[in-house]
Structure formats: structure tokens, C-alpha cells
Amino acid sequence: MQTKLNHISIKIEIIKMLKPQLQQSTKTLIPSWNTSTLFLASFPINIFNKNFILKKKNNFRVHHNYNGANTIKAVLNSTEKSIGVKAVVTVQKQVNLNLSRGLDDIGDLLGKSLLLWIVAAELDHKTGLEKPSIRSYAHRGLDVDGDTYYEADFVIPEDFGEVGAILVENEHHKEMYVKNIVIDGFVHGKVEITCNSWVHSKFDNPDKRIFFTNKSYLPSQTPSGVIRLREEELVTLRGDGVGERKVFERIYDYDVYNDLGEVDSNNDDAKRPILGGKKLPYPRRCRTGRQRSKKDPLYETRSNFVYVPRDEAFSAVKSLTFSGNTVYSALHAVVPALESVVSDPDLGFPHFPAIDSLFNVGVDMPGLSDKKSSLFNIVPRLIKSISETGKDVLLFESPQLVQRDTFSWFRDVEFARQTLAGLNPYSIRLVTEWPLRSKLDPKVYGPPESEITKELIENEIGNNMTVEQAVQQKKLFILDYHDLLLPYVNKVNELKGSVLYGSRTIFFLTPHGTLKPLAIELTRPPIDDKPQWKEVYSPNDWNATGAWLWKLAKAHVLSHDSGYHQLVSHWLRTHCCTEPYIIATNRQLSAMHPIYRLLHPHFRYTMEINALAREALINANGIIESTFFPGKYSMELSSIAYGLEWRFDQEALPQNLISRVLAEEDPNEPHGLKLAIEDYPFANDGLVLWDILKQWVTNYVNHYYPQTNLIESDKELQAWWSEIKNVGHGDKKDEPWWPELKTPNDLIGIITTIVWVTSGHHAAVNFGQYSYGGGGTKQHK
């Protein structure tokens, strides 16, 4: 009797152990089981026999046998031939300090860390149904160089065919970052699956993660056995547009920029308009689903957590330098120290030596030694500390421009050079008509004619040619911030410590191939009973007052150019306008789509950076508003620039140069373009990179789309492009300049443009910021 009771106890424990692992939703490939069916299927030998020996069974094959009660039984077919294969899962090792650590460690010891299903690529040719998937637990193996390896053994029927995907269920209570999965043992060779993705805990979300093999397929070429999974994965990524997003989710959806201000605040200075819509057109951002404002439900409330889809978040290393908390702690430490240097934060540095002291004297900063580590992690290239005097001192690294020549930016040669090779090479354009005229309403903004006269320009040129000849010979160029800024002049001038004008700056292309500034015009529109005010400044005023007025006029232009660079050339065009591309790519292109795999590396971290920008940089009273001339109108101004200037077709480098009349098509030139200024470093280098990118994209697209009709028949691709135009950039959906997507050449142009914006364009306006801007801190505002 005792022996029989022992056998019964064994049976009960086995059922208790296995049953939870097999209770799956009928939406998955593994169905639900009743206890008796499970027991009989897994252990066909009678365990009540005293001679029974329990042997380890790694996995079983599931046959879908339906009965009248809608239950599904598992039946082993012992006559099938099979092969043994091994899967190795590489997981990034991470520290788990949660209370669940002990439970997860027990799961590792029992070999129940990950549950895997291998999915066949093709349907069963006899039944026309999906082949049963093969399931096995992966047990924890070695830790090597920061990675943990998990191994699973499978017994695969010989007629299984190729692998189409693998399903993963994370049995831990904490998410895992899965790098890749390699399956070895198939006659057709190793199967490699690149994941590089966070896999949520089944306790957060019971749905399994789907990872497709590395082979790319157009929708019409999808292996029959994974068509359903391909479609289901896209449905998951789109979400339902309801509720607040959770940190472990991977849902991509759209919303307007309605979270930059504090609309529920009693402080009116913390409120900002919604960006996106007819009044203030703007690209869309990722939806977070945070609670709506009590005062105005069109606005979203702000919180410490800004959702981004889980795989868009920073890696551990990147997070260390960019996370919101670390940025805040750095700012809280550094900003007060900087404010101690200036007599009035609204007026800036009192004199140039005060700026120089940041680099060669330092700023007293008590407690720096305690903060040193975190500060260095965040801005290692920008700050250093010295303690030789026995007290903590914050010392900024000297920007390259300051190291070479402290006042180089003050000189006309450098002032002109930076329009072509500085931080913002996207604004200068050719003068094509004379006289200069504003396009703004003269009833509101005053006379449209410029005060920069023909006589002044000819005098600055040296009477060697007329203005008409200079225009005809393409010798005159302009930085024109007149019409964009003039509508905001009176608003900005009401802000404390701010002075703004509309500006025009004229340059002449010398026989040496360099630019020479000729004149700067500053303009204020009418206000109250005061008429429009204009003044023109030139460099050849040899009296002391005139010389300093010229330098101050250049400082205003530098402020305009710096603000335009950050708000438009950088934030708007490379970050903000790119977010809809990322959202649409994940919502409409399967991970096995070749275009998804081409674009994905170029989008890395952009959404997380954008989310952090909304949290601390472009928000009300954030760093951007505190630093650049438009102040509280900064983001509103970027919206105006988006509505007036942004065109997808002109984001391509060649078209951008042509639109500014800085280049014209010429098949005899190396890149098919003849530049108006031969020594234009941004264009010279940029066109080389553009051609390389375009050639790579051309080869790639032609490989996957050898016939033209494959473009229009690709339903995912067409949905992707339609969503970018009509939703992500929906405020411009009716513009006639959107490229069509009907041929491989159309796709090549679109993809090359997106890749250029996220690589070459962004690099040009991003990586020189400290080198060029670090030494002129208060020239921005």
C-alpha cells in the first residue's frame, strides 16, 4: 500500500510541476490541456509499475486533435524519424536586486528559465495547416564576458523542414535582453536568429515573443508557416490606442506634442500651445497614453516616466549618460555653479574674461568630489576638475575654437567661414534677385523693401562690378532670418533680458573662393504707435563706434543662426521629423521585411532621446528655452519653420543644395552637381557620403525588388509610406511634393533621404556643438 501511495504522490507532483507550464492561451501554438490528457501523452508507461524508472524527456511534439468538447489532445507518434538539435540563447547579463531574484535563481537551477518553441517555416503539405511546433525549456549555462548562455535540446521530426521563427517565453520575473539564438543540428545548417530585444516576463504579459529567422521576405514571399505570425506581430506593435503605456510594452502609436507645458499649473508661464494641427503644424510623436489634463483634456499631463517602446530605450551604457535622472542631477550641480559667475542670469556674463574663466580658472563648486563620478559619466568631454587649491573647482574643457583663437568668431573671415563649414551649413543661399523684398504683409510688418542698397553693396565690393553683375555671376549670398523671425520680434522683446530683430546678412564670393560679409540689416516691426525700424551695418565703418556696432550686429546674427540651428536644422529636421518614420516602420513593416532591416540601425536611440528632450530640453522653461533667443516661443517657432520650410523631397542633400541655389545639375561634375561655391566643405564631403549611401541603397533595393511591380504589390511597404505621409506628417499630407512610391527608383530616393537625414545630416549639425558653441555661451540669447 505504501508503494502505491508513493507512486500516486509522484504522479501528483509531476502534474503540479508540468501543468502550469502547459496552460497556454488558445491564441498561441501550444493549446490548453486537461490533466489526464497531459499525463497520458507525456508518460505512456504505467508509473504504478514498481519497476518503472522516470526518464528525462526534453520535449514532445504537439498534434492538434480536436474532439467534440473543443479540447486538444497531445499524441506521440513513436514511428516518426527524428533528429536532435540544440538551441543556444545569448542573454545579456544584468543585475537583479529585486525580491524575485530568489525565485528566478530557483528557476535557473530547475532548468526553467526560458521556454522555447521552434516554428516550421512551411505549412504541412498534407493538411494545409501549420505544423506542430516543437517545445523545450532552455537551462542556464555559462556566463562569458557579460553574457549568459541558455541551452535547449529539441527532438525534431525529419519532415519538419526549415525553421521559420522561434517563440520565447521568459519564465523569470524580470525582463531579459536576448541578443541572439543559434539553432544547430539541422541538415541544412545552423539557423541564426538575431534578436537584440527585451523579452518581457510572462508575469507582466503572457504573450510570447516572436523572433523570425534572419532571412528577409517581402510580404508576398513569406513562408506559409509564419504568415499568421507575421501579421499578428504587427497587430501587437500597433496596439489599440487605449490606456497608458507600460514600461515593458513595445507599442508604437501617434500623438501630438501636447505635453510640453503644465496646463494644470497656476503659473501661466508654464503653459505651452499644442504642436500638431492646422494652427501649429508639426510631426507626430509617440503616444504615451498618460492622463489628460483636468482643465483641458486636449493636453497630456507630465510625469517622471516618459514611455518609449521597450526596444527604443537606451542600453545600460547609453542610459548612464543620457537618462533623465542623471541629466537632471548634472544640471542641478552645474547650473548653479555657472550662475555664480554671472551677476544677473537674465543678462548673462558681464564681460569676456568671465567666459574665459570657465576654461582656465574654473568655478568654485563645493561637494564636487562627491558628484565627480556622475558628472564625468554624463559629460566626460566637457568638464574636468582640479583640487590643487584645496577646494573643489569645476573646470570646463576648452572648445577647439577657443583653443585655437579665443576671438576667432569675432572676425569677419571666421564669421563667413562658419556659414559653409560651421555648425549650421543649412541656411546660406544664393541671392537670385535684387532688390531684396520681404514677403510678409506690409500692413502688419511695414514696408517690404530692404534698406541694403545697391550703392552700399557696390561700395563694399569695391566698385569692381555692379550689383546686377554680382547677382548674374552668382557672387552674392544671404543668411535670411528676416521673414521667419519678424512676426516674433515684439513677442520675444517682451521677455526679460531678450532683444530680437529680423535679420539679413549679405556675403560676397571673392576671387579667392571665400566669402566676405558686406552688410547686416536688423529690423523691428511696427508696435503700438511706433513705425517699422531698420538699420544697416557694414564692416568698413572705420570709426570706433561703427566698428563695434558691426560686431554687435554680427552677434545678433550669430544668435539667430545658433537658435535656428538648434530648433530647426537639428531638433526639427533630424529628431522630430524622424520620429514618424520610426513609428511607421515598426507599425507597418514586419521585422522580416528587408526595408525594416535596412532602416532599423539608423533609428537607434532616436525615440528615447526625443522623449528625454520633451522631459528636460524642449519643455516649458527647459534648457532650450533658457538658452536660445526665442525663449518660451522656441518650439512654437520650430512649428512655424516646419509649416513654411519643411519638404520631404528637399531633405535629400542634392535637392536641398539645389533649392538654395547653391548647386545646379551638371552630368559632367563628379556628383552630378556643380556647386556655386567650390570650397563648401559641408557640400563637398556630404555629396561623397550621399553617393555612397545611395549606391548601397540602390544595390539593396534592386536585390529585393528585381521587378517594378513588386513595389506596388508590397502591401506593407505601401502602408508604411502612406502612414508616414498621412499620419506621421499628416499636417502636410496634401502637399504636392511628396514622392510617389511606384518603382524601385522611387523607393531608392525615399530610403536614401531618410538614411541621409539620420546619418550625414545629423552628424553635420550635432557633433560640433561644443567645439563651435561652447565658447560663445551667451551669444545665443
Tab-separated table of N, CA, C and O in Angstrom, residues 338-415:
chain	number	residue	atom	x	y	z
A	338	LEU	N	27.432	77.804	-12.573
A	338	LEU	CA	27.562	78.779	-13.650
A	338	LEU	C	26.902	80.100	-13.276
A	338	LEU	O	27.417	81.181	-13.568
A	339	GLU	N	25.751	80.002	-12.616
A	339	GLU	CA	25.043	81.223	-12.237
A	339	GLU	C	25.851	82.056	-11.257
A	339	GLU	O	25.699	83.273	-11.175
A	340	SER	N	26.736	81.390	-10.507
A	340	SER	CA	27.558	82.137	-9.563
A	340	SER	C	28.569	83.025	-10.274
A	340	SER	O	29.110	83.957	-9.673
A	341	VAL	N	28.828	82.753	-11.540
A	341	VAL	CA	29.808	83.527	-12.294
A	341	VAL	C	29.196	84.806	-12.849
A	341	VAL	O	29.880	85.809	-13.042
A	342	VAL	N	27.887	84.775	-13.116
A	342	VAL	CA	27.247	85.931	-13.732
A	342	VAL	C	26.561	86.760	-12.658
A	342	VAL	O	26.056	86.240	-11.665
A	343	SER	N	26.520	88.047	-12.892
A	343	SER	CA	25.897	88.935	-11.916
A	343	SER	C	24.382	88.872	-11.992
A	343	SER	O	23.688	89.040	-11.002
A	344	ASP	N	23.847	88.635	-13.189
A	344	ASP	CA	22.401	88.516	-13.392
A	344	ASP	C	22.169	87.431	-14.434
A	344	ASP	O	22.544	87.605	-15.593
A	345	PRO	N	21.560	86.297	-14.054
A	345	PRO	CA	21.364	85.193	-15.015
A	345	PRO	C	20.615	85.614	-16.263
A	345	PRO	O	20.811	85.046	-17.330
A	346	ASP	N	19.745	86.638	-16.155
A	346	ASP	CA	18.994	87.080	-17.327
A	346	ASP	C	19.838	87.929	-18.267
A	346	ASP	O	19.507	88.074	-19.444
A	347	LEU	N	20.915	88.502	-17.744
A	347	LEU	CA	21.765	89.348	-18.579
A	347	LEU	C	23.005	88.622	-19.070
A	347	LEU	O	23.665	89.073	-19.994
A	348	GLY	N	23.346	87.491	-18.445
A	348	GLY	CA	24.472	86.710	-18.916
A	348	GLY	C	25.781	87.131	-18.282
A	348	GLY	O	25.826	87.780	-17.238
A	349	PHE	N	26.868	86.773	-18.953
A	349	PHE	CA	28.199	87.083	-18.429
A	349	PHE	C	28.472	88.584	-18.537
A	349	PHE	O	28.172	89.201	-19.561
A	350	PRO	N	29.058	89.168	-17.505
A	350	PRO	CA	29.285	90.615	-17.515
A	350	PRO	C	30.378	91.060	-18.473
A	350	PRO	O	30.389	92.195	-18.917
A	351	HIS	N	31.332	90.171	-18.783
A	351	HIS	CA	32.426	90.535	-19.672
A	351	HIS	C	33.063	89.252	-20.202
A	351	HIS	O	32.809	88.143	-19.698
A	352	PHE	N	33.917	89.372	-21.223
A	352	PHE	CA	34.531	88.210	-21.849
A	352	PHE	C	35.432	87.421	-20.901
A	352	PHE	O	35.448	86.190	-20.948
A	353	PRO	N	36.190	88.072	-20.040
A	353	PRO	CA	37.012	87.291	-19.106
A	353	PRO	C	36.191	86.333	-18.233
A	353	PRO	O	36.699	85.304	-17.796
A	354	ALA	N	34.924	86.674	-17.981
A	354	ALA	CA	34.075	85.775	-17.186
A	354	ALA	C	33.844	84.466	-17.918
A	354	ALA	O	33.759	83.399	-17.311
A	355	ILE	N	33.738	84.547	-19.244
A	355	ILE	CA	33.592	83.323	-20.044
A	355	ILE	C	34.916	82.559	-20.043
A	355	ILE	O	34.942	81.337	-19.861
A	356	ASP	N	36.009	83.293	-20.239
A	356	ASP	CA	37.326	82.638	-20.273
A	356	ASP	C	37.614	81.895	-18.972
A	356	ASP	O	38.271	80.855	-18.968
A	357	SER	N	37.107	82.434	-17.862
A	357	SER	CA	37.409	81.829	-16.569
A	357	SER	C	36.841	80.417	-16.445
A	357	SER	O	37.337	79.612	-15.660
A	358	LEU	N	35.808	80.105	-17.207
A	358	LEU	CA	35.245	78.755	-17.162
A	358	LEU	C	36.261	77.727	-17.630
A	358	LEU	O	36.230	76.571	-17.204
A	359	PHE	N	37.176	78.156	-18.498
A	359	PHE	CA	38.118	77.228	-19.110
A	359	PHE	C	39.515	77.260	-18.474
A	359	PHE	O	40.237	76.263	-18.531
A	360	ASN	N	39.895	78.407	-17.898
A	360	ASN	CA	41.266	78.476	-17.382
A	360	ASN	C	41.357	78.762	-15.885
A	360	ASN	O	42.438	78.661	-15.305
A	361	VAL	N	40.263	79.117	-15.249
A	361	VAL	CA	40.275	79.360	-13.808
A	361	VAL	C	39.376	78.368	-13.090
A	361	VAL	O	39.747	77.761	-12.103
A	362	GLY	N	38.198	78.164	-13.636
A	362	GLY	CA	37.252	77.247	-13.020
A	362	GLY	C	36.251	77.966	-12.145
A	362	GLY	O	36.350	79.177	-11.897
A	363	VAL	N	35.274	77.199	-11.679
A	363	VAL	CA	34.206	77.731	-10.849
A	363	VAL	C	34.200	76.979	-9.531
A	363	VAL	O	34.222	75.746	-9.518
A	364	ASP	N	34.186	77.717	-8.426
A	364	ASP	CA	34.102	77.053	-7.122
A	364	ASP	C	32.821	76.238	-7.052
A	364	ASP	O	31.732	76.738	-7.332
A	365	MET	N	32.971	74.990	-6.661
A	365	MET	CA	31.813	74.104	-6.609
A	365	MET	C	31.955	73.152	-5.432
A	365	MET	O	32.451	72.041	-5.583
A	366	PRO	N	31.560	73.571	-4.255
A	366	PRO	CA	31.676	72.711	-3.074
A	366	PRO	C	30.962	71.382	-3.287
A	366	PRO	O	29.876	71.328	-3.862
A	367	GLY	N	31.597	70.306	-2.831
A	367	GLY	CA	30.990	68.982	-2.960
A	367	GLY	C	31.211	68.333	-4.301
A	367	GLY	O	30.619	67.302	-4.602
A	368	LEU	N	32.071	68.922	-5.137
A	368	LEU	CA	32.313	68.349	-6.460
A	368	LEU	C	32.848	66.928	-6.371
A	368	LEU	O	32.494	66.072	-7.175
A	369	SER	N	33.691	66.674	-5.382
A	369	SER	CA	34.283	65.341	-5.278
A	369	SER	C	33.223	64.278	-5.090
A	369	SER	O	33.371	63.142	-5.544
A	370	ASP	N	32.094	64.644	-4.455
A	370	ASP	CA	31.026	63.673	-4.268
A	370	ASP	C	30.249	63.453	-5.553
A	370	ASP	O	29.668	62.395	-5.765
A	371	LYS	N	30.222	64.455	-6.406
A	371	LYS	CA	29.434	64.382	-7.637
A	371	LYS	C	30.282	64.054	-8.847
A	371	LYS	O	29.779	63.852	-9.934
A	372	LYS	N	31.587	64.022	-8.624
A	372	LYS	CA	32.515	63.920	-9.744
A	372	LYS	C	32.217	62.745	-10.662
A	372	LYS	O	32.154	62.884	-11.878
A	373	SER	N	31.976	61.593	-10.087
A	373	SER	CA	31.786	60.389	-10.898
A	373	SER	C	30.589	60.535	-11.822
A	373	SER	O	30.677	60.282	-13.013
A	374	SER	N	29.454	60.973	-11.269
A	374	SER	CA	28.248	61.078	-12.091
A	374	SER	C	28.393	62.146	-13.153
A	374	SER	O	27.951	61.979	-14.293
A	375	LEU	N	29.043	63.264	-12.804
A	375	LEU	CA	29.224	64.326	-13.790
A	375	LEU	C	30.105	63.858	-14.935
A	375	LEU	O	29.830	64.143	-16.104
A	376	PHE	N	31.167	63.142	-14.623
A	376	PHE	CA	32.060	62.675	-15.666
A	376	PHE	C	31.374	61.667	-16.575
A	376	PHE	O	31.643	61.606	-17.768
A	377	ASN	N	30.496	60.847	-16.015
A	377	ASN	CA	29.777	59.876	-16.843
A	377	ASN	C	28.853	60.573	-17.833
A	377	ASN	O	28.639	60.095	-18.937
A	378	ILE	N	28.303	61.706	-17.428
A	378	ILE	CA	27.320	62.385	-18.267
A	378	ILE	C	28.000	63.244	-19.329
A	378	ILE	O	27.653	63.197	-20.506
A	379	VAL	N	28.973	64.032	-18.915
A	379	VAL	CA	29.621	64.945	-19.863
A	379	VAL	C	31.134	64.823	-19.770
A	379	VAL	O	31.826	65.786	-19.445
A	380	PRO	N	31.689	63.658	-20.066
A	380	PRO	CA	33.132	63.460	-19.881
A	380	PRO	C	33.978	64.345	-20.765
A	380	PRO	O	35.099	64.669	-20.417
A	381	ARG	N	33.455	64.762	-21.927
A	381	ARG	CA	34.248	65.568	-22.843
A	381	ARG	C	34.164	67.048	-22.499
A	381	ARG	O	34.890	67.854	-23.049
A	382	LEU	N	33.260	67.410	-21.614
A	382	LEU	CA	33.016	68.819	-21.392
A	382	LEU	C	33.634	69.363	-20.110
A	382	LEU	O	33.961	70.537	-20.034
A	383	ILE	N	33.752	68.522	-19.083
A	383	ILE	CA	34.224	69.057	-17.814
A	383	ILE	C	35.378	68.245	-17.252
A	383	ILE	O	35.577	67.086	-17.573
A	384	LYS	N	36.148	68.896	-16.419
A	384	LYS	CA	37.200	68.223	-15.667
A	384	LYS	C	37.320	68.972	-14.342
A	384	LYS	O	36.773	70.060	-14.165
A	385	SER	N	37.971	68.419	-13.378
A	385	SER	CA	38.054	69.084	-12.080
A	385	SER	C	39.506	69.181	-11.627
A	385	SER	O	40.345	68.366	-12.003
A	386	ILE	N	39.798	70.190	-10.838
A	386	ILE	CA	41.108	70.311	-10.219
A	386	ILE	C	40.890	70.632	-8.739
A	386	ILE	O	39.903	71.255	-8.367
A	387	SER	N	41.758	70.183	-7.921
A	387	SER	CA	41.626	70.434	-6.481
A	387	SER	C	42.964	70.846	-5.884
A	387	SER	O	43.245	70.580	-4.730
A	388	GLU	N	43.800	71.481	-6.696
A	388	GLU	CA	45.134	71.828	-6.229
A	388	GLU	C	45.099	72.892	-5.138
A	388	GLU	O	46.013	72.999	-4.334
A	389	THR	N	44.023	73.691	-5.124
A	389	THR	CA	43.942	74.773	-4.141
A	389	THR	C	43.315	74.322	-2.830
A	389	THR	O	43.127	75.106	-1.931
A	390	GLY	N	42.988	73.028	-2.754
A	390	GLY	CA	42.380	72.523	-1.539
A	390	GLY	C	40.872	72.635	-1.525
A	390	GLY	O	40.224	72.303	-0.537
A	391	LYS	N	40.284	73.116	-2.620
A	391	LYS	CA	38.825	73.188	-2.703
A	391	LYS	C	38.388	72.680	-4.072
A	391	LYS	O	39.159	72.673	-5.035
A	392	ASP	N	37.152	72.245	-4.131
A	392	ASP	CA	36.640	71.670	-5.378
A	392	ASP	C	36.362	72.767	-6.401
A	392	ASP	O	35.729	73.789	-6.094
A	393	VAL	N	36.861	72.551	-7.611
A	393	VAL	CA	36.705	73.516	-8.691
A	393	VAL	C	36.205	72.795	-9.926
A	393	VAL	O	36.722	71.733	-10.291
A	394	LEU	N	35.191	73.358	-10.550
A	394	LEU	CA	34.674	72.835	-11.811
A	394	LEU	C	35.357	73.574	-12.952
A	394	LEU	O	35.323	74.799	-13.012
A	395	LEU	N	35.986	72.813	-13.837
A	395	LEU	CA	36.743	73.420	-14.935
A	395	LEU	C	36.274	72.798	-16.244
A	395	LEU	O	36.331	71.587	-16.426
A	396	PHE	N	35.796	73.629	-17.162
A	396	PHE	CA	35.309	73.143	-18.440
A	396	PHE	C	36.452	72.956	-19.426
A	396	PHE	O	37.409	73.739	-19.435
A	397	GLU	N	36.336	71.924	-20.245
A	397	GLU	CA	37.303	71.737	-21.325
A	397	GLU	C	37.179	72.892	-22.312
A	397	GLU	O	36.068	73.312	-22.659
A	398	SER	N	38.290	73.390	-22.774
A	398	SER	CA	38.269	74.471	-23.757
A	398	SER	C	37.798	73.947	-25.101
A	398	SER	O	38.357	72.983	-25.621
A	399	PRO	N	36.755	74.545	-25.698
A	399	PRO	CA	36.330	74.142	-27.041
A	399	PRO	C	37.466	74.343	-28.037
A	399	PRO	O	38.321	75.211	-27.855
A	400	GLN	N	37.470	73.544	-29.074
A	400	GLN	CA	38.550	73.617	-30.052
A	400	GLN	C	38.692	75.012	-30.636
A	400	GLN	O	39.798	75.493	-30.867
A	401	LEU	N	37.571	75.665	-30.890
A	401	LEU	CA	37.625	77.001	-31.473
A	401	LEU	C	38.316	77.977	-30.530
A	401	LEU	O	39.088	78.844	-30.956
A	402	VAL	N	38.065	77.839	-29.229
A	402	VAL	CA	38.690	78.715	-28.239
A	402	VAL	C	40.165	78.387	-28.090
A	402	VAL	O	41.001	79.280	-27.920
A	403	GLN	N	40.504	77.096	-28.162
A	403	GLN	CA	41.902	76.698	-28.038
A	403	GLN	C	42.747	77.328	-29.140
A	403	GLN	O	43.877	77.758	-28.904
A	404	ARG	N	42.203	77.376	-30.341
A	404	ARG	CA	42.974	77.900	-31.476
A	404	ARG	C	43.042	79.421	-31.466
A	404	ARG	O	44.088	80.016	-31.715
A	405	ASP	N	41.891	80.050	-31.188
A	405	ASP	CA	41.839	81.511	-31.228
A	405	ASP	C	40.588	81.952	-30.484
A	405	ASP	O	39.478	81.772	-30.959
A	406	THR	N	40.788	82.535	-29.306
A	406	THR	CA	39.659	82.881	-28.439
A	406	THR	C	38.634	83.756	-29.137
A	406	THR	O	37.435	83.607	-28.937
A	407	PHE	N	39.086	84.672	-29.986
A	407	PHE	CA	38.172	85.611	-30.621
A	407	PHE	C	38.019	85.367	-32.121
A	407	PHE	O	37.670	86.273	-32.871
A	408	SER	N	38.245	84.141	-32.535
A	408	SER	CA	38.120	83.862	-33.964
A	408	SER	C	36.706	84.126	-34.461
A	408	SER	O	36.503	84.620	-35.583
A	409	TRP	N	35.704	83.801	-33.636
A	409	TRP	CA	34.316	84.012	-34.051
A	409	TRP	C	33.995	85.499	-34.221
A	409	TRP	O	33.017	85.884	-34.866
A	410	PHE	N	34.840	86.336	-33.655
A	410	PHE	CA	34.638	87.771	-33.711
A	410	PHE	C	35.050	88.340	-35.062
A	410	PHE	O	34.634	89.435	-35.436
A	411	ARG	N	35.871	87.596	-35.794
A	411	ARG	CA	36.455	88.104	-37.029
A	411	ARG	C	35.570	87.782	-38.226
A	411	ARG	O	34.920	86.747	-38.279
A	412	ASP	N	35.615	88.653	-39.217
A	412	ASP	CA	34.752	88.503	-40.388
A	412	ASP	C	35.047	87.220	-41.159
A	412	ASP	O	34.134	86.578	-41.677
A	413	VAL	N	36.320	86.847	-41.235
A	413	VAL	CA	36.690	85.654	-42.007
A	413	VAL	C	36.038	84.407	-41.408
A	413	VAL	O	35.457	83.587	-42.114
A	414	GLU	N	36.135	84.275	-40.091
A	414	GLU	CA	35.544	83.109	-39.426
A	414	GLU	C	34.027	83.196	-39.422
A	414	GLU	O	33.335	82.176	-39.578
A	415	PHE	N	33.495	84.379	-39.247
A	415	PHE	CA	32.051	84.595	-39.314
A	415	PHE	C	31.492	84.082	-40.634
A	415	PHE	O	30.464	83.383	-40.675
